[in-house]
Amino acid sequence: MIEEIVKQRDEFVVYTNLSRRYEDDFTRAVAGDRAKRGLGWIMALARVELGAMRAGFTDERSPFERVPPSRYEMPQYTEILLDSARTHYLALGNDPVAQNFARWSGPPLTSGRMPDKARVPVERQAIAYARRAVIASQFADAVERLGQSRLTSEQYAQLQQAKQNLESLRSAIVYRILGLGVEVVSSTRIDTIPAGRSYLGMVPGKVELPSMDPTPAPPIP
Amino acid sequence: MKRPSVLGVCLLFALTVRTEAVRAESPRLSRDDQRTVDLITTAYFAGEPLGYAEPLTKLLGKTTDQRLAKIDEALKAQLVPVTAELITNVHLQAVEYGIEAKLPPAGPRETLSVLARLKLRVAAADGIAQDHRLMQDPLPDPGTLEEYDTLMWDAHVLETKIRNTAAIGNHMRRLVSGLSKRRVAELDAASSALIDDAQGAILLKLQLLLAEVEERQAEVRLQRLELALATLENPTLTTERFRAAYTAQVDADLLSNFLTNKSAFIRERLQSKDLLEQVSRDREKAQELAGDLTHKSQLLFTGLHWWLRGRYGKGTDVFGLAKSPAAMYSGRAQLALYMPQEFPKPNDPEQVSNQQQPVPQYDRRHHYWWAWEDRRVRRSLQFANEIEGDPGNPTYTRQPVIM
């Protein structure tokens, strides 16, 4: 009956599979009915949004686990969490700004001094992208923890690949662009990305998800 | 197929995309004026009206009409509203948060400019009230509790609008009190008439209107309480019975509060002496009939209410993604949100064209709010209108009260 109350009202419709718009025709999942109705969907969405807020604005290590799903909405939660992780990951992979940051080889913007006026917007953007990479990583971590026993070894490897790519981007921004300390770990460099579909979605080939490609950075706008 | 750019989903543009071509059309300004325009523009694109309050007030206090026209032109060239519109937004936001006292003191030019625009808002709100179904006789009387949901939402939206407008009327009177008698005596006939209205007539009219809206809303609640009681008499568990368990308690509580805190009523039905007692008896009877459904229904509908706020509510800053910094010290600012005036119907994010407004504005908030750090969330015209535009036709209104 509660389900009926929620289902009969349009305002509680939740659209899913939003990552679909970042996939090409070959990898795109079949559309299906993306308009979902029911208590499980709205609870799942609320939990994912709340977890994401914690991921973005706190330093909690497991932000999504502070608001875990009940068994009731677990299937919906899994779908929305995975879709969100895919969206963040694929969107970053398609973002030329993220690519520029990942390839950054110039001197840090703020190594011990205030950036000059022209570089302030770039610095601001770099901070935003660092936050974005952290959020995407937290989503990938949450997917990993949620799917622990259910991931195949191939899916697990793909997920690790995605996490490494995201960590590379974050590391490039924090250390090489913002100059916030010394980059100690450099073993996350990804030179080749296997073609095919990862657990999070298509592993970008041409579009190159953040890698540590040492080509010179383009001029700062 | 062309791969959609991530810039699309992140709604990038705004500041950095205000092109040099646009700048080229700007008039030449003095260094001081250019600095003021830059300050205002930055705060405007950051979505923070209170951020440009001080430079604007200072500017309006000392400038000439000719100089102001050039500044307005420069702002328009950067797709920023003109100074009169901006300063009105500043006052409106301060009123909404109850922080008018924190505004820098307005000079005569600012006062007259803001009063003229606020008066238009008041007239628009009055027009909406007169056409509203709650204000028609006989009162609307839907047949089911589900249909009552929509009516109560509409009534609540109207009440909030008129309450906010009455606060504007109050602010208008306060603004007038800041003008010196000598300055008022120098005004032309039109400005004098505006000052006269702002001094009392506008506020009085709004207070009467608000009283009528509140009473009509209370009467509709009485109707709904009767329907809920009748529904609860039938022990079969239905969605209507579940709703009745919730609405009976909400209506009885709100009515008790309303009837206790007011001493005189315009509407006949509310003048009955034993009405308060009757409501109290109805509340107990409803609870008895509903049993544990009362608590269960409260959990569900309260949760749904807060879910709706989270899904469709828009803060005033960063294009709906954030609340004002005033929320740190003002309870009103913390609770205030822009909410749809009608129950929203979400649309498929993949099917929404560039010309359409996505519903909700943000399909997932976490897809967007990382971008506010570099203020690159798109500022679409439609969205700007919802927040700052014509009060006669906004899509959104503030809903700070639980229904």
Coordinates of C-alpha atoms in Angstrom, one line a residue:
Chain A
M1 CA 0.0 0.0 0.0
I2 CA 2.9 2.4 0.8
E3 CA 4.4 1.4 -2.5
E4 CA 1.1 2.2 -4.2
I5 CA 1.0 5.7 -2.6
V6 CA 4.5 6.4 -3.9
K7 CA 4.0 4.8 -7.3
Q8 CA 0.9 6.7 -8.1
R9 CA 2.6 10.2 -7.8
D10 CA 4.6 11.4 -10.7
E11 CA 6.9 13.6 -8.5
F12 CA 8.4 10.5 -7.0
V13 CA 9.6 9.1 -10.4
V14 CA 13.3 8.5 -10.5
Y15 CA 15.1 8.2 -13.9
T16 CA 18.0 5.8 -14.0
N17 CA 20.8 4.7 -16.3
L18 CA 22.0 8.3 -16.6
S19 CA 25.5 7.1 -17.6
R20 CA 24.1 5.9 -20.9
R21 CA 24.6 9.3 -22.4
Y22 CA 28.4 9.0 -22.1
E23 CA 28.5 5.7 -23.9
D24 CA 28.8 5.3 -27.6
D25 CA 26.4 3.3 -29.7
F26 CA 28.3 0.1 -29.4
T27 CA 28.6 0.0 -25.7
R28 CA 25.4 1.7 -24.7
A29 CA 23.1 -0.5 -22.7
V30 CA 19.6 -1.2 -23.9
A31 CA 17.4 1.7 -22.8
G32 CA 14.6 -0.2 -21.2
D33 CA 12.2 1.7 -18.9
R34 CA 14.3 4.3 -17.2
A35 CA 11.5 5.9 -15.2
K36 CA 11.4 4.0 -11.9
R37 CA 8.6 4.2 -9.4
G38 CA 8.5 2.9 -5.9
L39 CA 9.7 3.4 -2.3
G40 CA 12.9 1.5 -2.9
W41 CA 14.0 3.9 -5.7
I42 CA 13.4 7.1 -3.7
M43 CA 15.1 5.7 -0.6
A44 CA 18.1 4.5 -2.7
L45 CA 18.5 7.8 -4.4
A46 CA 18.4 9.7 -1.1
R47 CA 21.1 7.4 0.4
V48 CA 23.3 7.8 -2.6
E49 CA 23.0 11.6 -2.6
L50 CA 23.6 11.8 1.1
G51 CA 26.7 9.5 0.8
A52 CA 28.0 11.6 -2.1
M53 CA 27.6 14.8 0.0
R54 CA 29.7 13.1 2.7
A55 CA 32.2 12.1 0.0
G56 CA 32.5 15.7 -1.3
F57 CA 32.4 17.7 1.9
T58 CA 33.9 15.5 4.7
D59 CA 37.0 13.5 5.1
E60 CA 35.2 10.4 6.1
R61 CA 36.9 7.3 4.7
S62 CA 33.7 5.4 3.9
P63 CA 31.1 8.0 3.3
F64 CA 28.5 5.8 1.7
E65 CA 28.7 3.2 4.5
R66 CA 27.5 5.7 7.0
V67 CA 24.0 5.6 5.4
P68 CA 23.8 2.0 4.2
P69 CA 20.8 0.6 2.4
S70 CA 18.4 -1.8 4.1
R71 CA 17.6 -5.1 2.4
Y72 CA 14.4 -3.6 1.1
E73 CA 16.1 -1.1 -1.3
M74 CA 19.4 -2.9 -1.8
P75 CA 18.8 -3.8 -5.5
Q76 CA 17.8 -0.2 -6.4
Y77 CA 20.6 1.2 -4.3
T78 CA 23.1 -1.0 -6.2
E79 CA 21.8 0.2 -9.5
I80 CA 21.9 3.9 -8.7
L81 CA 25.3 3.7 -7.0
L82 CA 26.8 1.9 -10.0
D83 CA 25.2 4.2 -12.5
S84 CA 26.5 7.2 -10.6
A85 CA 30.0 5.8 -10.4
R86 CA 29.9 5.1 -14.2
T87 CA 28.6 8.6 -14.9
H88 CA 31.4 10.3 -12.9
Y89 CA 34.0 8.0 -14.4
L90 CA 32.9 8.3 -18.0
A91 CA 32.2 12.1 -17.8
L92 CA 35.8 12.6 -16.6
G93 CA 37.1 10.4 -19.4
N94 CA 35.3 12.7 -21.9
D95 CA 36.4 15.9 -20.3
P96 CA 39.3 17.7 -22.1
V97 CA 40.0 19.7 -18.9
A98 CA 40.6 16.5 -17.0
Q99 CA 42.9 15.3 -19.8
N100 CA 44.9 18.5 -19.7
F101 CA 45.3 18.2 -16.0
A102 CA 46.3 14.6 -16.2
R103 CA 49.1 15.4 -18.7
W104 CA 50.3 18.4 -16.9
S105 CA 54.1 18.7 -17.1
G106 CA 54.7 22.4 -16.4
P107 CA 55.7 23.8 -13.1
P108 CA 53.1 23.8 -10.3
L109 CA 50.8 26.8 -10.3
T110 CA 51.3 27.7 -6.7
S111 CA 54.6 26.4 -5.6
G112 CA 55.1 28.4 -2.5
R113 CA 53.6 31.7 -3.7
M114 CA 50.4 33.2 -4.8
P115 CA 49.5 32.5 -8.4
D116 CA 49.5 35.4 -10.7
K117 CA 46.1 36.8 -11.9
A118 CA 46.0 34.8 -15.1
R119 CA 46.5 31.6 -13.3
V120 CA 43.9 32.1 -10.6
P121 CA 41.0 30.6 -12.7
V122 CA 43.1 27.6 -13.5
E123 CA 44.0 27.0 -9.9
R124 CA 40.3 27.3 -9.0
Q125 CA 39.4 24.9 -11.7
A126 CA 42.1 22.5 -10.6
I127 CA 40.7 22.5 -7.0
A128 CA 37.3 21.8 -8.4
Y129 CA 38.6 18.9 -10.5
A130 CA 40.5 17.5 -7.6
R131 CA 37.2 17.4 -5.6
R132 CA 35.5 15.8 -8.6
A133 CA 38.2 13.1 -8.9
V134 CA 37.8 12.4 -5.1
I135 CA 34.1 12.1 -5.4
A136 CA 34.4 9.7 -8.4
S137 CA 37.0 7.7 -6.5
Q138 CA 34.7 7.4 -3.5
F139 CA 31.9 6.1 -5.7
A140 CA 34.3 3.5 -7.2
D141 CA 35.3 2.5 -3.7
A142 CA 31.7 2.2 -2.7
V143 CA 31.0 0.0 -5.7
E144 CA 33.9 -2.2 -4.8
R145 CA 32.8 -2.6 -1.2
L146 CA 29.2 -3.2 -2.2
G147 CA 30.1 -5.8 -4.9
Q148 CA 32.9 -7.5 -2.9
S149 CA 31.6 -11.0 -3.2
R150 CA 29.8 -10.5 -6.5
L151 CA 32.5 -9.2 -8.8
T152 CA 34.1 -11.5 -11.2
S153 CA 37.9 -11.4 -11.3
E154 CA 37.7 -9.5 -14.6
Q155 CA 35.3 -7.0 -13.2
Y156 CA 37.5 -6.6 -10.2
A157 CA 40.5 -5.9 -12.4
Q158 CA 38.6 -3.4 -14.4
L159 CA 37.4 -1.6 -11.3
Q160 CA 41.0 -1.4 -10.0
Q161 CA 42.0 0.0 -13.3
A162 CA 39.4 2.7 -13.1
K163 CA 40.4 3.5 -9.5
Q164 CA 44.0 3.8 -10.5
N165 CA 43.1 6.2 -13.3
L166 CA 41.1 8.4 -11.0
E167 CA 43.9 8.3 -8.4
S168 CA 46.4 9.4 -11.1
L169 CA 44.3 12.4 -12.0
R170 CA 43.9 13.4 -8.4
S171 CA 47.5 13.0 -7.8
A172 CA 48.5 15.0 -10.8
I173 CA 46.3 17.9 -9.7
V174 CA 47.3 17.9 -6.1
Y175 CA 51.0 17.5 -6.5
R176 CA 52.0 18.6 -10.0
I177 CA 49.5 21.4 -10.6
L178 CA 48.7 22.8 -7.2
G179 CA 52.1 21.9 -5.8
L180 CA 50.7 20.7 -2.5
G181 CA 53.7 18.5 -1.4
V182 CA 55.8 16.0 -3.2
E183 CA 54.4 13.2 -5.2
V184 CA 55.8 10.0 -3.6
V185 CA 53.8 7.3 -5.4
S186 CA 54.2 7.2 -9.1
S187 CA 53.4 3.6 -9.6
T188 CA 49.9 4.4 -10.6
R189 CA 50.9 5.4 -14.1
I190 CA 48.7 3.8 -16.7
D191 CA 50.3 3.6 -20.1
T192 CA 48.0 1.3 -21.8
I193 CA 44.4 0.8 -21.1
P194 CA 42.8 -2.5 -22.2
A195 CA 40.1 -2.1 -24.7
G196 CA 36.6 -3.3 -23.8
R197 CA 34.1 -2.7 -21.2
S198 CA 34.9 -2.2 -17.6
Y199 CA 32.6 -2.8 -14.7
L200 CA 32.1 0.9 -14.5
G201 CA 31.6 1.1 -18.3
M202 CA 33.6 1.5 -21.4
V203 CA 37.3 1.9 -20.6
P204 CA 38.1 5.0 -22.7
G205 CA 40.6 4.4 -25.4
K206 CA 40.7 7.4 -27.7
V207 CA 39.4 9.8 -25.2
E208 CA 42.1 8.7 -22.6
L209 CA 40.8 8.7 -19.2
P210 CA 43.3 10.6 -17.0
S211 CA 46.6 9.0 -17.4
M212 CA 50.1 10.2 -16.5
D213 CA 51.0 10.8 -20.1
P214 CA 54.1 13.0 -20.0
T215 CA 53.3 15.1 -23.1
P216 CA 53.7 18.8 -22.6
A217 CA 50.7 20.6 -21.1
P218 CA 48.9 23.0 -23.4
P219 CA 49.3 26.7 -22.6
I220 CA 47.2 28.0 -19.8
P221 CA 44.2 29.9 -21.1
Chain B
M1 CA 27.6 9.0 -33.0
K2 CA 29.1 12.1 -31.6
R3 CA 30.1 11.6 -28.0
P4 CA 28.4 14.2 -25.8
S5 CA 30.9 16.5 -24.2
V6 CA 31.3 16.3 -20.4
L7 CA 31.0 20.1 -20.5
G8 CA 27.4 19.4 -21.3
V9 CA 26.6 17.5 -18.2
C10 CA 28.6 19.7 -16.0
L11 CA 26.8 22.7 -17.3
L12 CA 29.9 24.6 -17.8
F13 CA 29.9 28.2 -19.1
A14 CA 29.2 31.5 -17.3
L15 CA 32.2 33.4 -16.1
T16 CA 34.9 32.2 -18.4
V17 CA 32.6 32.1 -21.3
R18 CA 31.7 35.7 -21.1
T19 CA 33.7 36.3 -24.2
E20 CA 36.0 39.1 -25.2
A21 CA 33.5 39.8 -28.0
V22 CA 30.9 40.7 -25.4
R23 CA 33.4 42.8 -23.5
A24 CA 34.2 44.7 -26.7
E25 CA 30.6 46.1 -26.8
S26 CA 31.0 47.5 -23.3
P27 CA 31.3 51.3 -22.9
R28 CA 34.5 52.8 -21.6
L29 CA 34.3 53.3 -17.8
S30 CA 36.5 55.0 -15.3
R31 CA 38.9 52.7 -13.4
D32 CA 36.7 53.0 -10.3
D33 CA 33.5 52.2 -12.1
Q34 CA 35.1 49.3 -14.0
R35 CA 36.2 47.9 -10.6
T36 CA 32.7 48.2 -9.3
V37 CA 31.2 46.5 -12.4
D38 CA 33.7 43.7 -12.0
L39 CA 32.9 43.2 -8.3
I40 CA 29.1 43.2 -9.1
T41 CA 29.6 40.9 -12.0
T42 CA 31.6 38.4 -10.1
A43 CA 29.1 38.3 -7.2
Y44 CA 26.3 38.0 -9.7
F45 CA 27.7 35.0 -11.5
A46 CA 28.6 33.5 -8.2
G47 CA 24.8 33.6 -7.5
E48 CA 25.2 35.7 -4.4
P49 CA 23.0 38.8 -4.4
L50 CA 24.1 39.8 -0.9
G51 CA 27.7 39.8 -2.2
Y52 CA 27.0 42.9 -4.4
A53 CA 24.9 44.8 -1.9
E54 CA 27.6 47.1 -0.6
P55 CA 29.3 48.1 -3.9
L56 CA 25.8 48.7 -5.4
T57 CA 24.5 50.8 -2.6
K58 CA 27.7 52.9 -2.6
L59 CA 27.4 53.3 -6.3
L60 CA 23.8 54.3 -6.3
G61 CA 24.4 56.8 -3.5
K62 CA 27.0 58.9 -5.2
T63 CA 26.6 58.5 -9.0
T64 CA 24.8 60.6 -11.6
D65 CA 22.1 59.4 -14.0
Q66 CA 24.5 59.6 -16.9
R67 CA 27.2 57.6 -15.2
L68 CA 24.7 55.0 -14.0
A69 CA 23.4 54.6 -17.5
K70 CA 26.9 53.8 -18.7
I71 CA 27.4 51.3 -15.9
D72 CA 24.0 49.7 -16.7
E73 CA 25.2 49.4 -20.3
A74 CA 28.4 47.7 -19.2
L75 CA 26.5 45.3 -17.0
K76 CA 24.1 44.4 -19.8
A77 CA 27.0 43.8 -22.2
Q78 CA 28.1 41.1 -19.7
L79 CA 24.6 39.6 -19.5
V80 CA 24.1 41.0 -16.0
P81 CA 20.9 42.7 -15.1
V82 CA 20.9 46.5 -14.7
T83 CA 21.6 48.1 -11.3
A84 CA 18.0 48.8 -10.4
E85 CA 17.1 45.1 -10.9
L86 CA 20.2 43.9 -9.0
I87 CA 19.6 46.1 -6.0
T88 CA 15.9 45.0 -5.9
N89 CA 17.2 41.4 -5.7
V90 CA 19.4 42.3 -2.9
H91 CA 16.5 43.8 -0.9
L92 CA 14.3 40.8 -1.7
Q93 CA 16.8 38.3 -0.5
A94 CA 17.4 40.2 2.7
V95 CA 13.7 40.3 3.3
E96 CA 13.4 36.6 2.7
Y97 CA 16.1 35.8 5.2
G98 CA 14.9 38.4 7.7
I99 CA 18.2 40.2 7.6
E100 CA 17.1 43.6 6.3
A101 CA 18.9 45.3 9.2
K102 CA 22.2 44.0 7.8
L103 CA 21.8 45.9 4.5
P104 CA 23.9 49.1 4.1
P105 CA 21.6 52.1 4.5
A106 CA 19.8 53.0 1.3
G107 CA 20.0 56.5 -0.2
P108 CA 17.1 58.2 -1.9
R109 CA 17.9 56.9 -5.4
E110 CA 18.1 53.3 -4.2
T111 CA 15.0 53.7 -2.0
L112 CA 12.8 55.0 -4.9
S113 CA 14.1 52.5 -7.4
V114 CA 13.6 49.6 -5.1
L115 CA 10.1 50.8 -4.0
A116 CA 8.9 51.0 -7.5
R117 CA 9.9 47.5 -8.4
L118 CA 8.7 46.1 -5.1
K119 CA 5.3 47.7 -5.7
L120 CA 5.1 45.8 -9.0
R121 CA 5.8 42.5 -7.1
V122 CA 3.1 43.3 -4.6
A123 CA 0.6 44.0 -7.4
A124 CA 1.5 40.7 -9.2
A125 CA 1.1 38.7 -6.0
D126 CA -2.3 40.3 -5.4
G127 CA -3.4 39.4 -8.9
I128 CA -2.4 35.8 -8.3
A129 CA -4.3 35.6 -5.1
Q130 CA -7.5 37.0 -6.7
D131 CA -7.4 34.3 -9.4
H132 CA -6.6 31.5 -7.0
R133 CA -9.1 28.7 -6.6
L134 CA -8.8 29.0 -2.8
M135 CA -10.2 32.5 -3.0
Q136 CA -13.3 31.5 -4.9
D137 CA -16.7 30.9 -3.3
P138 CA -17.8 28.3 -2.5
L139 CA -14.5 26.9 -1.3
P140 CA -13.2 23.9 -3.4
D141 CA -14.2 20.6 -1.9
P142 CA -12.4 17.6 -3.5
G143 CA -13.9 14.2 -3.2
T144 CA -10.8 12.3 -2.1
L145 CA -7.9 12.9 0.2
E146 CA -5.5 12.4 -2.6
E147 CA -7.1 15.3 -4.5
Y148 CA -6.9 17.3 -1.3
D149 CA -3.1 16.9 -1.4
T150 CA -3.0 19.1 -4.5
L151 CA -5.4 21.7 -3.2
M152 CA -3.5 21.9 0.1
W153 CA -0.2 22.3 -1.8
D154 CA -1.7 25.1 -3.9
A155 CA -3.1 26.8 -0.8
H156 CA 0.2 26.5 1.0
V157 CA 2.0 28.0 -2.0
L158 CA -0.4 30.9 -2.0
E159 CA -0.1 31.5 1.7
T160 CA 3.7 31.5 1.5
K161 CA 3.6 33.9 -1.4
I162 CA 1.3 36.4 0.4
R163 CA 3.2 36.0 3.6
N164 CA 6.5 36.8 1.8
T165 CA 4.8 39.7 0.0
A166 CA 3.6 41.1 3.3
A167 CA 7.2 41.0 4.5
I168 CA 8.1 43.0 1.4
G169 CA 5.3 45.5 2.3
N170 CA 6.8 45.8 5.7
H171 CA 10.3 46.4 4.2
M172 CA 8.8 49.1 1.9
R173 CA 7.5 51.0 4.9
R174 CA 10.9 50.6 6.6
L175 CA 12.7 52.0 3.6
V176 CA 10.4 55.0 3.5
S177 CA 11.2 55.7 7.1
G178 CA 14.8 56.1 6.2
L179 CA 14.1 59.1 3.9
S180 CA 14.4 62.6 5.3
K181 CA 11.3 64.8 5.4
R182 CA 13.2 67.4 3.4
R183 CA 14.0 64.8 0.7
V184 CA 10.4 63.6 0.6
A185 CA 9.1 67.1 0.2
E186 CA 11.3 67.6 -2.9
L187 CA 9.8 64.6 -4.7
D188 CA 7.6 64.8 -7.8
A189 CA 3.9 63.7 -7.7
A190 CA 4.5 60.1 -8.8
S191 CA 7.3 59.5 -6.3
S192 CA 5.2 61.1 -3.6
A193 CA 2.3 58.8 -4.3
L194 CA 4.7 55.8 -4.2
I195 CA 6.0 56.9 -0.8
D196 CA 2.4 57.4 0.5
D197 CA 1.5 53.9 -0.6
A198 CA 4.6 52.4 0.8
Q199 CA 4.0 54.1 4.1
G200 CA 0.9 52.1 5.0
A201 CA -1.7 51.3 2.4
I202 CA 0.2 48.5 0.7
L203 CA 1.1 46.7 4.0
L204 CA -2.5 47.0 5.3
K205 CA -4.0 45.6 2.2
L206 CA -1.5 42.7 2.3
Q207 CA -2.2 42.0 5.9
L208 CA -5.9 41.7 5.2
L209 CA -5.3 39.5 2.2
L210 CA -3.1 37.2 4.3
A211 CA -5.7 37.0 7.0
E212 CA -8.3 35.9 4.4
V213 CA -6.0 33.3 2.8
E214 CA -5.2 31.8 6.2
E215 CA -8.8 31.6 7.2
R216 CA -9.8 30.0 3.9
Q217 CA -7.0 27.5 4.3
A218 CA -8.2 26.7 7.8
E219 CA -11.7 26.2 6.5
V220 CA -10.4 23.8 3.8
R221 CA -8.6 21.9 6.6
L222 CA -11.8 21.6 8.5
Q223 CA -13.4 20.0 5.4
R224 CA -10.5 17.7 5.0
L225 CA -10.6 16.7 8.6
E226 CA -14.3 15.7 8.2
L227 CA -13.5 13.6 5.2
A228 CA -10.6 12.0 7.0
L229 CA -12.8 11.0 9.9
A230 CA -15.4 9.6 7.6
T231 CA -12.7 7.6 5.8
L232 CA -11.3 6.2 9.0
E233 CA -14.7 4.9 10.0
N234 CA -14.2 2.2 7.4
P235 CA -11.7 -0.3 8.9
T236 CA -10.6 -1.6 5.5
L237 CA -6.9 -0.7 4.9
T238 CA -6.7 1.4 1.8
T239 CA -4.4 4.2 0.6
E240 CA -7.1 6.7 1.5
R241 CA -7.3 5.3 5.0
F242 CA -3.5 5.6 5.4
R243 CA -3.7 9.2 4.2
A244 CA -6.6 9.9 6.5
A245 CA -4.5 8.7 9.5
Y246 CA -1.9 11.3 8.6
T247 CA -4.0 14.3 7.5
A248 CA -6.4 14.1 10.4
Q249 CA -3.6 14.7 12.9
V250 CA -1.8 17.3 10.8
D251 CA -5.0 19.2 10.2
A252 CA -6.2 19.0 13.8
D253 CA -2.9 20.2 15.1
L254 CA -2.6 23.1 12.7
L255 CA -6.2 24.1 13.3
S256 CA -5.9 24.0 17.0
N257 CA -2.8 26.2 16.8
F258 CA -4.6 28.6 14.4
L259 CA -7.8 28.9 16.4
T260 CA -5.9 29.4 19.6
N261 CA -3.6 32.1 18.4
K262 CA -6.3 34.3 16.7
S263 CA -9.0 36.1 18.6
A264 CA -11.2 37.3 15.8
F265 CA -12.3 35.8 12.5
I266 CA -13.8 37.2 9.3
R267 CA -15.3 33.9 8.0
E268 CA -18.5 32.7 9.6
R269 CA -17.6 29.1 10.0
L270 CA -14.5 29.9 12.1
Q271 CA -16.5 32.1 14.5
S272 CA -18.3 29.2 16.1
K273 CA -17.4 29.2 19.8
D274 CA -17.0 25.4 20.3
L275 CA -14.9 24.9 17.1
L276 CA -11.6 24.5 19.0
E277 CA -13.2 21.9 21.2
Q278 CA -14.7 20.1 18.3
V279 CA -11.3 19.9 16.5
S280 CA -9.8 18.5 19.7
R281 CA -12.5 15.8 19.9
D282 CA -12.0 15.0 16.2
R283 CA -8.3 14.6 16.7
E284 CA -8.8 12.1 19.5
K285 CA -11.4 10.2 17.6
A286 CA -9.2 10.0 14.5
Q287 CA -6.3 8.7 16.6
E288 CA -8.6 6.1 18.1
L289 CA -9.9 4.9 14.7
A290 CA -6.5 4.9 13.1
G291 CA -4.5 3.2 15.8
D292 CA -0.8 2.6 14.9
L293 CA -1.5 3.9 11.4
T294 CA -1.1 7.4 12.8
H295 CA 2.5 6.9 13.6
K296 CA 3.3 4.9 10.5
S297 CA 1.7 7.4 8.2
Q298 CA 3.6 10.2 9.9
L299 CA 6.9 8.5 9.3
L300 CA 6.1 8.0 5.6
F301 CA 4.6 11.4 4.7
T302 CA 7.2 13.3 6.7
G303 CA 9.9 11.4 4.9
L304 CA 8.3 12.0 1.6
H305 CA 8.0 15.7 2.3
W306 CA 11.8 16.0 3.1
W307 CA 12.6 13.9 0.1
L308 CA 10.7 16.3 -2.1
R309 CA 12.6 19.2 -0.6
G310 CA 15.8 17.5 -1.4
R311 CA 14.8 16.5 -4.9
Y312 CA 13.1 19.6 -6.1
G313 CA 14.2 22.4 -3.7
K314 CA 16.5 25.0 -4.9
G315 CA 18.7 27.1 -2.7
T316 CA 19.2 30.8 -3.5
D317 CA 22.9 30.6 -4.3
V318 CA 25.0 28.8 -6.8
F319 CA 22.0 28.4 -9.1
G320 CA 20.0 26.4 -6.7
L321 CA 22.8 24.1 -5.5
A322 CA 23.4 26.0 -2.2
K323 CA 21.7 28.1 0.4
S324 CA 22.9 31.5 1.3
P325 CA 25.7 31.9 3.8
A326 CA 23.0 33.6 5.8
A327 CA 21.8 30.1 6.7
M328 CA 24.8 29.9 9.1
Y329 CA 23.0 32.4 11.4
S330 CA 19.4 32.7 10.3
G331 CA 16.9 30.0 10.9
R332 CA 14.7 31.3 8.1
A333 CA 17.6 31.2 5.6
Q334 CA 18.4 27.6 6.7
L335 CA 14.9 26.4 6.1
A336 CA 14.0 28.5 3.0
L337 CA 14.0 26.9 -0.4
Y338 CA 12.5 27.5 -3.7
M339 CA 10.0 24.8 -4.4
P340 CA 7.8 24.2 -7.4
Q341 CA 4.4 25.9 -7.4
E342 CA 2.8 22.8 -8.7
F343 CA 3.6 19.1 -8.1
P344 CA 6.5 18.5 -10.5
K345 CA 6.5 16.0 -13.2
P346 CA 10.1 14.8 -13.8
N347 CA 11.3 14.5 -17.4
D348 CA 13.8 12.0 -18.8
P349 CA 17.3 13.7 -18.7
E350 CA 18.2 12.0 -21.9
Q351 CA 15.2 13.4 -23.7
V352 CA 15.4 17.0 -22.5
S353 CA 16.3 19.4 -25.3
N354 CA 18.4 22.5 -24.9
Q355 CA 15.2 24.5 -25.0
Q356 CA 13.5 22.6 -22.2
Q357 CA 13.9 23.0 -18.5
P358 CA 15.0 19.7 -16.9
V359 CA 12.8 18.6 -14.0
P360 CA 14.3 18.3 -11.5
Q361 CA 16.9 20.9 -12.3
Y362 CA 19.6 18.5 -11.3
D363 CA 19.1 14.9 -12.1
R364 CA 21.7 14.0 -9.4
R365 CA 23.0 16.8 -7.3
H366 CA 26.4 15.1 -6.9
H367 CA 26.9 15.3 -10.7
Y368 CA 27.1 19.1 -10.4
W369 CA 28.0 20.5 -7.1
W370 CA 31.8 19.8 -7.4
A371 CA 31.6 22.5 -10.2
W372 CA 30.6 25.3 -7.9
E373 CA 34.2 25.8 -6.8
D374 CA 35.0 27.4 -10.1
R375 CA 31.5 28.8 -10.5
R376 CA 30.9 27.2 -13.9
V377 CA 27.4 26.0 -13.5
R378 CA 25.4 27.3 -16.3
R379 CA 23.2 30.3 -15.7
S380 CA 20.3 29.8 -18.1
L381 CA 17.8 32.5 -18.7
Q382 CA 14.9 30.3 -17.6
F383 CA 16.5 29.6 -14.3
A384 CA 17.5 33.2 -13.7
N385 CA 13.8 34.1 -14.3
E386 CA 12.6 31.5 -11.8
I387 CA 14.7 33.0 -9.1
E388 CA 14.8 36.7 -9.8
G389 CA 12.3 37.3 -12.6
D390 CA 8.8 38.4 -13.0
P391 CA 6.9 37.6 -9.8
G392 CA 3.7 37.2 -11.7
N393 CA 5.0 34.1 -13.5
P394 CA 7.6 32.2 -11.5
T395 CA 7.8 28.5 -11.6
Y396 CA 9.1 28.3 -8.1
T397 CA 8.2 29.7 -4.8
R398 CA 9.5 29.4 -1.3
Q399 CA 8.1 26.6 0.9
P400 CA 9.6 27.0 4.3
V401 CA 6.8 25.2 6.1
I402 CA 5.9 21.6 6.4
M403 CA 2.5 20.9 4.9

